[in-house]
Short mmCIF file of N, CA and C in Angstrom, two decimals:
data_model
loop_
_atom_site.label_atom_id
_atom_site.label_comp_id
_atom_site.label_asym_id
_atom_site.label_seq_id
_atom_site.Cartn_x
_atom_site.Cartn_y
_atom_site.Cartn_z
N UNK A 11 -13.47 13.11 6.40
CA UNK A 11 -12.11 13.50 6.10
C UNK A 11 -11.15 12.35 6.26
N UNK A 12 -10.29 12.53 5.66
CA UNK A 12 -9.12 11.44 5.93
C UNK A 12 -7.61 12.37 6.54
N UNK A 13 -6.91 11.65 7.39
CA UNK A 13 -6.03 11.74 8.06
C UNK A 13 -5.10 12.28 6.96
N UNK A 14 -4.69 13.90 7.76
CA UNK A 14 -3.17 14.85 7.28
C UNK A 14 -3.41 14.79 5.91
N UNK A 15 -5.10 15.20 5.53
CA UNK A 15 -4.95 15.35 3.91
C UNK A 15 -6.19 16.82 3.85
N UNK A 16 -5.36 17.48 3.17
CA UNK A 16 -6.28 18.99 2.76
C UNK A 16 -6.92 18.51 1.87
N UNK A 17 -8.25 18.92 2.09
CA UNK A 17 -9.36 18.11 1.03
C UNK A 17 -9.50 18.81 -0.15
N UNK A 18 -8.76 20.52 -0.22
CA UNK A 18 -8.97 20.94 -1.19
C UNK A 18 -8.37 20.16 -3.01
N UNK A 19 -7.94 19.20 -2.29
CA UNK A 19 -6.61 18.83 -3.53
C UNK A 19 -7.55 17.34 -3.63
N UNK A 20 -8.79 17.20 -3.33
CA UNK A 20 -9.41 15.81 -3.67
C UNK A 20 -11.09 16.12 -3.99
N UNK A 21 -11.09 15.64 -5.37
CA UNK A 21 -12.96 15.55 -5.05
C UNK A 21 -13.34 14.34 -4.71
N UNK A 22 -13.88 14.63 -3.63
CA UNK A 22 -14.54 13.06 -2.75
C UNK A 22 -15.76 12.50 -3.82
N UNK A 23 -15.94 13.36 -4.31
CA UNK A 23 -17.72 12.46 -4.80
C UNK A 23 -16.78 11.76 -6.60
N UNK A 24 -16.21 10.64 -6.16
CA UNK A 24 -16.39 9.94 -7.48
C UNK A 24 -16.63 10.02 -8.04
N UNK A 25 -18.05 10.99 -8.56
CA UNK A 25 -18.67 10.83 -10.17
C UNK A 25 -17.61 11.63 -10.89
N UNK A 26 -16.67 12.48 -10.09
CA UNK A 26 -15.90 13.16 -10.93
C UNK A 26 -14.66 12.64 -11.59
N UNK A 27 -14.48 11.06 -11.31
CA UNK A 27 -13.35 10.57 -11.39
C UNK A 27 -14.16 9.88 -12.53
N UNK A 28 -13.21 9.46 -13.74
CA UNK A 28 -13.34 8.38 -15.18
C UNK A 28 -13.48 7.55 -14.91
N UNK A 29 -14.63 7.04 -15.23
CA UNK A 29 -15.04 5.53 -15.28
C UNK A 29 -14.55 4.86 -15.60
N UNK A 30 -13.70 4.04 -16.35
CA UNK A 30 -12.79 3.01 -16.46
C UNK A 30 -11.96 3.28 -15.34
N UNK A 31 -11.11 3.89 -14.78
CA UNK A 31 -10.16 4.02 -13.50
C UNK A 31 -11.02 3.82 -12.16
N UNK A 32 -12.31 4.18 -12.26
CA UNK A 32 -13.17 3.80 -10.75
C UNK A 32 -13.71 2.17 -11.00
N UNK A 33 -14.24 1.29 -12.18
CA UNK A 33 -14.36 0.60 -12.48
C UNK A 33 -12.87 -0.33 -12.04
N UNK A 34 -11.16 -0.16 -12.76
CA UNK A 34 -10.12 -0.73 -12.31
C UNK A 34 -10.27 -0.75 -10.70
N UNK A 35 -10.21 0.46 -10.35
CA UNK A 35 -10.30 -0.08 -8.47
C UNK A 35 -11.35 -0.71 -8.07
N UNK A 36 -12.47 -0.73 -8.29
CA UNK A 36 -13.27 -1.57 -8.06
C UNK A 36 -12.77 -2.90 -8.18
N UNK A 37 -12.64 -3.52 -9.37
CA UNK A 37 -11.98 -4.31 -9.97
C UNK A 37 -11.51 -5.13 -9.10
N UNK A 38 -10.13 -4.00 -8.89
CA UNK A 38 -8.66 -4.58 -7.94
C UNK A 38 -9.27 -4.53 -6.67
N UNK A 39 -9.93 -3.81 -6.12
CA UNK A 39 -10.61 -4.55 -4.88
C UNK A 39 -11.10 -5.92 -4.62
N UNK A 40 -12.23 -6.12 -5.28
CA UNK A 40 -12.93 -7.28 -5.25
C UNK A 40 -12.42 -8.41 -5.78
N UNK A 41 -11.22 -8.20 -6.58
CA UNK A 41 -10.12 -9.51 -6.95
C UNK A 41 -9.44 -9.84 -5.80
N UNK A 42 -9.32 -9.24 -4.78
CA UNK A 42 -8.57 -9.78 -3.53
C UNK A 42 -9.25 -9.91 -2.31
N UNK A 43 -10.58 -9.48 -2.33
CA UNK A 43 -11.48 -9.35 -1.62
C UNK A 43 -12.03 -8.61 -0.17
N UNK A 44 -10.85 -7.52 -0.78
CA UNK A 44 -11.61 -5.89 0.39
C UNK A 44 -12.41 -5.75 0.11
N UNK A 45 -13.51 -5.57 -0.80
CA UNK A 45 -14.76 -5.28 -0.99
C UNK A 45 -15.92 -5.85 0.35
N UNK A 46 -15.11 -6.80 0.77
CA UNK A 46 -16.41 -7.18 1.69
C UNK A 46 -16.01 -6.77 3.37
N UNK A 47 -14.62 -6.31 3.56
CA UNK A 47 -14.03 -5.60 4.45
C UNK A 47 -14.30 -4.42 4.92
N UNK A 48 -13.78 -4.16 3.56
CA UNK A 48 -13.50 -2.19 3.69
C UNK A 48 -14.24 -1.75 2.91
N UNK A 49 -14.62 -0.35 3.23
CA UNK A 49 -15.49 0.61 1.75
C UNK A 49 -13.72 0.94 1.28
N UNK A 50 -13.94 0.83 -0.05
CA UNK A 50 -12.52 1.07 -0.65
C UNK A 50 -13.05 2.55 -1.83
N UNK A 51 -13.24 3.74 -1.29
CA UNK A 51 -13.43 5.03 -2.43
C UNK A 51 -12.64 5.09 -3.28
N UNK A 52 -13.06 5.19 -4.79
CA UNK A 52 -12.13 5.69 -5.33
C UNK A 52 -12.50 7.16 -5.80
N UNK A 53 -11.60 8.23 -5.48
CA UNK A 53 -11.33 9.94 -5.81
C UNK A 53 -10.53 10.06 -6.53
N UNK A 54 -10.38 11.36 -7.18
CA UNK A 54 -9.72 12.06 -7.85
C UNK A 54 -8.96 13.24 -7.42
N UNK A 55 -7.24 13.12 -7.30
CA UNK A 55 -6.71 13.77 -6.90
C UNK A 55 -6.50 14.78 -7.93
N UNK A 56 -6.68 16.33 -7.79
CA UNK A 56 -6.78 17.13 -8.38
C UNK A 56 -5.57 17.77 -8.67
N UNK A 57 -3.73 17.30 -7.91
CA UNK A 57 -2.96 18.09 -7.95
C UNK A 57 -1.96 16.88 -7.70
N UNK A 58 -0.24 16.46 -7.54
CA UNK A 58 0.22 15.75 -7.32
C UNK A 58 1.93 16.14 -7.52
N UNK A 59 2.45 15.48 -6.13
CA UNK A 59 3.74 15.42 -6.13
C UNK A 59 4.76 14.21 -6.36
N UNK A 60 3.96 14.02 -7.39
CA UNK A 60 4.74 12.74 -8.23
C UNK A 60 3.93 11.60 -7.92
N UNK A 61 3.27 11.18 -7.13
CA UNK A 61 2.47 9.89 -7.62
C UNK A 61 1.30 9.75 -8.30
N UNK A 62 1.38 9.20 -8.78
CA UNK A 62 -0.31 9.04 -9.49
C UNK A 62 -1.42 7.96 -8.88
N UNK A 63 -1.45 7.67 -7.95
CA UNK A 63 -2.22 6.89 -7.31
C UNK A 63 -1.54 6.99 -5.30
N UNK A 64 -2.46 7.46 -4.72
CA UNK A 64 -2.24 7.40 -2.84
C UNK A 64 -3.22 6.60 -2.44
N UNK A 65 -3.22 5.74 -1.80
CA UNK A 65 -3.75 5.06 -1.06
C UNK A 65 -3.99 6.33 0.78
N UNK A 66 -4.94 6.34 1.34
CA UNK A 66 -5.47 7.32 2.31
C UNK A 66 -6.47 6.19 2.77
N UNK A 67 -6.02 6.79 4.19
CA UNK A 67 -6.97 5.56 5.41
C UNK A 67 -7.82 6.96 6.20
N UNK A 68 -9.13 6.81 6.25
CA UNK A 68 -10.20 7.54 6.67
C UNK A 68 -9.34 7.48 8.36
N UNK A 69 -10.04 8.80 8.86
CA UNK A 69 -9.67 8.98 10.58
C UNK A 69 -10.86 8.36 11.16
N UNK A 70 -10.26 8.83 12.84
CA UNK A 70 -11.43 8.25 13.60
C UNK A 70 -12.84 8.81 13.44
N UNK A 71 -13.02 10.29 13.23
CA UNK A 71 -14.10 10.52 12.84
C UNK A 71 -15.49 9.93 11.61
N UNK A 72 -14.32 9.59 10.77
CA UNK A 72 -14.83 8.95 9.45
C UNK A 72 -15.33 7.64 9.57
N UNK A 73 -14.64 6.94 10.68
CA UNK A 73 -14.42 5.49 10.87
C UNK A 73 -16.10 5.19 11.89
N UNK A 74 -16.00 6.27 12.76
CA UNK A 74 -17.41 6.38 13.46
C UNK A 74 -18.74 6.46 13.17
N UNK A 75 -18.90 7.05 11.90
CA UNK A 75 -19.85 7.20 11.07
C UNK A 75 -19.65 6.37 9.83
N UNK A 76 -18.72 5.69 9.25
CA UNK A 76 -19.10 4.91 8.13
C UNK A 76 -18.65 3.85 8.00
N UNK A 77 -17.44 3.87 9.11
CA UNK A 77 -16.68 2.86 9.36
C UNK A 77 -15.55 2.73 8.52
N UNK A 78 -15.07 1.26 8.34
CA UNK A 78 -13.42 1.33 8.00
C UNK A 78 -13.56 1.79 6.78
N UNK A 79 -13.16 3.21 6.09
CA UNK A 79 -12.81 4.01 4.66
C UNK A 79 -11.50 4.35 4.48
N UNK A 80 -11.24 3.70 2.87
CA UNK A 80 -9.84 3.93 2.45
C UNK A 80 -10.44 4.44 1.27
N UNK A 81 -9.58 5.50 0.82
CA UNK A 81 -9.65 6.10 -0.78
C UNK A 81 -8.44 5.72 -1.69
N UNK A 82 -8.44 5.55 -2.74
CA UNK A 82 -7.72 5.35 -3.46
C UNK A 82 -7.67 6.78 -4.33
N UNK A 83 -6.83 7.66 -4.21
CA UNK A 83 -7.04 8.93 -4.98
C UNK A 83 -5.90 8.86 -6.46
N UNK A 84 -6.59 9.13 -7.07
CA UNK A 84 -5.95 8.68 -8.60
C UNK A 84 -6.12 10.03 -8.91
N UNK A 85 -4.50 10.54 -9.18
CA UNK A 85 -4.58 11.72 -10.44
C UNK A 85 -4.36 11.67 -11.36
N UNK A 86 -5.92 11.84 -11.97
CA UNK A 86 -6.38 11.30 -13.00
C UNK A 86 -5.78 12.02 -14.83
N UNK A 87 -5.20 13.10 -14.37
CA UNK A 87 -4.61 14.31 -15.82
C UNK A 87 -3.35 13.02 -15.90
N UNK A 88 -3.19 12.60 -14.77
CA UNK A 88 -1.43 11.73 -15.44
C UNK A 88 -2.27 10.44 -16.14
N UNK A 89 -2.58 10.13 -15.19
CA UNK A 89 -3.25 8.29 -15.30
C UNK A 89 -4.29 8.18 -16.96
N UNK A 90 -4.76 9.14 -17.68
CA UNK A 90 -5.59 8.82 -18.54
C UNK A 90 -4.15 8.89 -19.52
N UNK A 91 -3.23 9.26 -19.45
CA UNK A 91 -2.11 8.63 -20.38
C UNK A 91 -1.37 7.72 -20.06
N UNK A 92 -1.94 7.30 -19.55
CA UNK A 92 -0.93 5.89 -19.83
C UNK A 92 -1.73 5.22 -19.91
N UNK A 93 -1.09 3.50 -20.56
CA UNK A 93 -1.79 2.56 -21.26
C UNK A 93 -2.40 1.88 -20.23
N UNK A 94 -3.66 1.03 -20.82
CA UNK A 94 -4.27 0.39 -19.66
C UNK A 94 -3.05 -0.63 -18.95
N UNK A 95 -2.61 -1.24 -19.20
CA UNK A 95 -1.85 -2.21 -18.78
C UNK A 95 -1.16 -1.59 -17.20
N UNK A 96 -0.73 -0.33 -17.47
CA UNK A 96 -0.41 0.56 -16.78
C UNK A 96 -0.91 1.41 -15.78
N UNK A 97 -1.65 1.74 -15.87
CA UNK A 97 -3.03 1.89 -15.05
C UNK A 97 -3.73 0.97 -14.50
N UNK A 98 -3.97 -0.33 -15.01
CA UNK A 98 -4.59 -1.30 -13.81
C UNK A 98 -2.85 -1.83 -12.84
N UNK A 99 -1.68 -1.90 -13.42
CA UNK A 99 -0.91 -2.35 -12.47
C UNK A 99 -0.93 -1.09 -11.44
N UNK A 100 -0.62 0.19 -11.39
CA UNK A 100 -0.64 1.53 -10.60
C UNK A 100 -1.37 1.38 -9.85
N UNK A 101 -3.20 0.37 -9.86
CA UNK A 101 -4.07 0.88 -9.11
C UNK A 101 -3.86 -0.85 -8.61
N UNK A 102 -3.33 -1.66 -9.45
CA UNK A 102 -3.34 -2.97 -8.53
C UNK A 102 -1.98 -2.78 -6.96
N UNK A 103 -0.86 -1.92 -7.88
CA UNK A 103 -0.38 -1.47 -6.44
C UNK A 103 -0.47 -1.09 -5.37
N UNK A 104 -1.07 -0.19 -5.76
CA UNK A 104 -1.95 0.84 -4.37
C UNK A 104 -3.24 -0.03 -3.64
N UNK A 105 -3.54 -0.94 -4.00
CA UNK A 105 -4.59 -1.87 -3.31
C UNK A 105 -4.07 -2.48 -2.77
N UNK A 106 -2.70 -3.10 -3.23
CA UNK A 106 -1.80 -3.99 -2.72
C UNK A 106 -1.55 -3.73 -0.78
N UNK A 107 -1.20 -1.90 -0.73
CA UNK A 107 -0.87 -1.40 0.46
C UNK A 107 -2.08 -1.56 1.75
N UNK A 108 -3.20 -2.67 1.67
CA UNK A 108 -4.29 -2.05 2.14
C UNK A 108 -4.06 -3.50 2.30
N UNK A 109 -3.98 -3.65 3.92
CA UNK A 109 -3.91 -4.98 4.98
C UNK A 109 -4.93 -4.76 5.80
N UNK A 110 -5.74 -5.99 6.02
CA UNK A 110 -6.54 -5.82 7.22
C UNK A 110 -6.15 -7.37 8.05
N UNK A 111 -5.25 -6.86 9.34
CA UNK A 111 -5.28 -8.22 10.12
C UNK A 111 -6.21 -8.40 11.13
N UNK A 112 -7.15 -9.63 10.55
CA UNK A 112 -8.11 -10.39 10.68
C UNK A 112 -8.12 -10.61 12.71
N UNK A 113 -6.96 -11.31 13.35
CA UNK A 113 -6.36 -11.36 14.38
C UNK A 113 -6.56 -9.81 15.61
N UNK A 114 -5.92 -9.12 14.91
CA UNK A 114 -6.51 -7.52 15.99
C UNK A 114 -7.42 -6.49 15.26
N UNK A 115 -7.97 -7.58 14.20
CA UNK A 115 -9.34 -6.51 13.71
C UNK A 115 -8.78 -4.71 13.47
N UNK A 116 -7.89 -5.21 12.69
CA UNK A 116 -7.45 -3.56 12.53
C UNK A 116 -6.28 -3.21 11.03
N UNK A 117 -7.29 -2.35 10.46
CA UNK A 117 -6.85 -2.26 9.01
C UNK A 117 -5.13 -1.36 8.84
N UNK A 118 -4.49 -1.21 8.02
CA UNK A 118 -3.30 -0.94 7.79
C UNK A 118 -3.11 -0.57 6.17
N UNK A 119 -2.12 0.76 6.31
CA UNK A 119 -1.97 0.81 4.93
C UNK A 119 -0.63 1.07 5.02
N UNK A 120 0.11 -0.22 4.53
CA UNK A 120 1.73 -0.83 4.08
C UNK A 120 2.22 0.14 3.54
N UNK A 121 3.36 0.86 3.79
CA UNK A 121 4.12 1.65 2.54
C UNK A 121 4.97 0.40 1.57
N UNK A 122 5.25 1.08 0.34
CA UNK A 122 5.84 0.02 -0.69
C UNK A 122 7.44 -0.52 0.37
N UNK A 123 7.24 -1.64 0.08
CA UNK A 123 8.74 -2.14 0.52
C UNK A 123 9.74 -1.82 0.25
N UNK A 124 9.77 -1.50 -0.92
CA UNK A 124 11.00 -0.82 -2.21
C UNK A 124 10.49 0.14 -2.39
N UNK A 125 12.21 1.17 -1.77
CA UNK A 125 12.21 2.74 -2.08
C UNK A 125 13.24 3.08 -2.93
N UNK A 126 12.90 2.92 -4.53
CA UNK A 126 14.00 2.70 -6.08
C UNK A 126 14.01 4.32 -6.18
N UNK A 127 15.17 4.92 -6.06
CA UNK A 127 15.33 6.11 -6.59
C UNK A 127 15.03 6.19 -8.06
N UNK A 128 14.79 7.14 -9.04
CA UNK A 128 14.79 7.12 -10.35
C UNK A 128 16.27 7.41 -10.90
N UNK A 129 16.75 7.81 -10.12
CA UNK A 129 18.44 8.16 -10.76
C UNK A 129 18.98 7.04 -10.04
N UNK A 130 19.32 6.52 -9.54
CA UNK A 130 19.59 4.12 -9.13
C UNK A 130 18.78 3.60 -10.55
N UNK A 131 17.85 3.39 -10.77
CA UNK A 131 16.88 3.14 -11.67
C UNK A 131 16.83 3.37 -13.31
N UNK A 132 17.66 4.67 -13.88
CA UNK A 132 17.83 4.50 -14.70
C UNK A 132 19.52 4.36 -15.20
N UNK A 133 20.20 4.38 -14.32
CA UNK A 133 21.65 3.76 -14.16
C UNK A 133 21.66 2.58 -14.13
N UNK A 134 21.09 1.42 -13.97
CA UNK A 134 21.27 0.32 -13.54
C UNK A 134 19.70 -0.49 -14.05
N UNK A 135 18.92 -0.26 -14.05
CA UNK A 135 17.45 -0.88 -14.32
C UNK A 135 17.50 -1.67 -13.44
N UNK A 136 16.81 -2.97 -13.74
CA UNK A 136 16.25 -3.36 -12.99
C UNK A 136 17.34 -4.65 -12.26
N UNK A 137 18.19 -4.40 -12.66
CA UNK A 137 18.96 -4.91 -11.76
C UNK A 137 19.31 -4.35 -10.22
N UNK A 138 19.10 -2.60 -10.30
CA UNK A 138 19.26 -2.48 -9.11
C UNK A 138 17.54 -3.01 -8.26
N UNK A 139 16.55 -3.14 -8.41
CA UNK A 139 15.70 -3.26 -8.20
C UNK A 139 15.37 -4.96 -7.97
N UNK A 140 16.42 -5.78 -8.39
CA UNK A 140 16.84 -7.20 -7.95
C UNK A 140 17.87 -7.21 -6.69
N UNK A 141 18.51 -6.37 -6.76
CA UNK A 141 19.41 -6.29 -5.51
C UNK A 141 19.35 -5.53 -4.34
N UNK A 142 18.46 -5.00 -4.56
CA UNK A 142 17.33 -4.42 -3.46
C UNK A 142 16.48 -5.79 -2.56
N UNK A 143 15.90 -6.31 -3.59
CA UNK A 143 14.68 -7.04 -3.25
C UNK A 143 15.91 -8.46 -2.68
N UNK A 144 17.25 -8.55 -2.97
CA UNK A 144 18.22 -9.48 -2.53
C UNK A 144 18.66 -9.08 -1.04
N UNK A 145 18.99 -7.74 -0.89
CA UNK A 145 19.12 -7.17 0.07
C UNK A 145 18.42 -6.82 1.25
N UNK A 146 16.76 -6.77 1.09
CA UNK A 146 15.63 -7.09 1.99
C UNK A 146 15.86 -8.35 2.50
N UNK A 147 15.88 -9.75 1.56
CA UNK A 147 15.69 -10.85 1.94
C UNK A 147 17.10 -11.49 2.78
N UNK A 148 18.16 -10.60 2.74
CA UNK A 148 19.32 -10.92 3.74
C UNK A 148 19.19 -10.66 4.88
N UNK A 149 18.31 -8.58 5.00
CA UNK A 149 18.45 -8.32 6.17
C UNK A 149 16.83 -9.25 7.27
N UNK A 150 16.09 -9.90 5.94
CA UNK A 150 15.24 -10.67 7.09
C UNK A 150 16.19 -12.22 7.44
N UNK A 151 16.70 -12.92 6.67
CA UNK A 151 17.58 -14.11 6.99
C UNK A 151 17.80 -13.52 8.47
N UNK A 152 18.87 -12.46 8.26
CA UNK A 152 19.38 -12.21 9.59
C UNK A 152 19.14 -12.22 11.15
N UNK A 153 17.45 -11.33 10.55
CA UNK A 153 16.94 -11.28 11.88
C UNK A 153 16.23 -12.98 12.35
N UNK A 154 15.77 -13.23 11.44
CA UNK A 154 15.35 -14.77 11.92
C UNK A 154 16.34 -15.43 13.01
N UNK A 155 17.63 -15.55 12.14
CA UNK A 155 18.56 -16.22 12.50
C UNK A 155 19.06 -15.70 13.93
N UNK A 156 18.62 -13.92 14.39
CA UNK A 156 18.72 -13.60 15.57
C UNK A 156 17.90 -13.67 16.28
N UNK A 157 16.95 -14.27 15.93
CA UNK A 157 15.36 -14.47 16.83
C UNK A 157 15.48 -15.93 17.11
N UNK A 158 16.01 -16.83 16.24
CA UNK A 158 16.08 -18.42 16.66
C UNK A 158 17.24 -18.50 17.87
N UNK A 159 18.55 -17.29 18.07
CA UNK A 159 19.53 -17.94 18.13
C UNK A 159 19.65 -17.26 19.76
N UNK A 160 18.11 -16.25 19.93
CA UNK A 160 17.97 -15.65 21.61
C UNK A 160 16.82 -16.61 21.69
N UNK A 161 15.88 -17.35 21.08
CA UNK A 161 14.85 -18.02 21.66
C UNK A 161 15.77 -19.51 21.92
N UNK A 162 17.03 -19.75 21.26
CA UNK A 162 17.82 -21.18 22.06
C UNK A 162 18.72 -20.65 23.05
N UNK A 163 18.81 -19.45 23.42
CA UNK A 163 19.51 -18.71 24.62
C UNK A 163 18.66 -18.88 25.55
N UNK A 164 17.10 -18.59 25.23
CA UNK A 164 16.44 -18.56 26.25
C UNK A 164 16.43 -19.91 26.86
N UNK A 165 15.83 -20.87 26.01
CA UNK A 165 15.61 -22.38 26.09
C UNK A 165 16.73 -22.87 26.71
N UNK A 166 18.27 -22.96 26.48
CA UNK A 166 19.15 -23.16 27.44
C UNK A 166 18.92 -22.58 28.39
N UNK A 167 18.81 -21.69 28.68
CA UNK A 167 18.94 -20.56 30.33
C UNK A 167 17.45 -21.53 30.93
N UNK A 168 16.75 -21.28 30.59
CA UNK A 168 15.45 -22.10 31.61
C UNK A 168 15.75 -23.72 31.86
N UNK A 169 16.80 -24.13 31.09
CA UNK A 169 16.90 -25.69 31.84
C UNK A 169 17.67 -26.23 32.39
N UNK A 170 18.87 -24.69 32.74
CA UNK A 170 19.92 -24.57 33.78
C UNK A 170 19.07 -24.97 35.02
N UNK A 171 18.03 -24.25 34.88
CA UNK A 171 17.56 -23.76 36.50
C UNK A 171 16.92 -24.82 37.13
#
């Protein structure tokens, strides 16, 4: 099982998912090279509240017996309409979310950085979706600039003493 997911809404056994879309995750796995990490499943989500591709990190139970499992669940009634181009970026996304740091040996699945409303989105295109991604990169400036400016607080204070 995988973590806070009712299995009724997934068929685990792949053969039920379209071959070209289990083939793309495959694909997009082994182009970045989880394949030799993680078992990366790809399923077929049978039902969906607007995404067409979830990324799902196996629990501890799962992890005990097969070890580190992530599914990629693709609902597949949306995803066979749209164009390939479209479908390998959807599933290159959702691979995207799947970190493993090497350092504490412990896998992670990233939510997207950018949360684009569709009503922001089609008011504005992709400009609001530039000023988003402008607006991330201020509020990290910031914190840097507050992390350099208590680590020379610190560095003064220790050579008072």
């Amino acid at each position: 099982g995988f973590d806070g997911v009712p299995s009724s809404n997934y068929k685990e056994n792949s053969k039920d998912l379209d071959e070209n879309l289990k083939t793309l995750v495959i694909e997009a796995v082994k182009k970045v090279g989880l394949d030799k990490i993680v078992d990366v499943k790809p399923i077929r989500m049978l039902k969906s509240k607007g995404c067409v591709c979830e990324v799902i990190k196996g629990n501890a139970l799962t992890e005990l017996f097969a070890g580190e499992v992530v599914a990629i669940a693709i609902f597949e009634d949306a995803m066979l309409n749209m164009t390939d181009e479209s479908q390998a970026m959807l599933i290159e996304g959702a691979v995207s979310q799947i970190y493993y740091d090497f350092e504490k040996d412990k896998l992670t699945i990233n939510k997207p950085e950018l949360n684009v409303s569709l009503g922001m989105y089609r008011k504005y295109g992709e400009d609001y979706v530039k000023t988003l991604e402008a607006s991330m990169i201020a509020v990290e400036q910031i914190n840097e600039q507050e992390k350099e400016r208590k680590a020379t607080e610190k560095e003064s204070k220790s050579k008072k003493r």
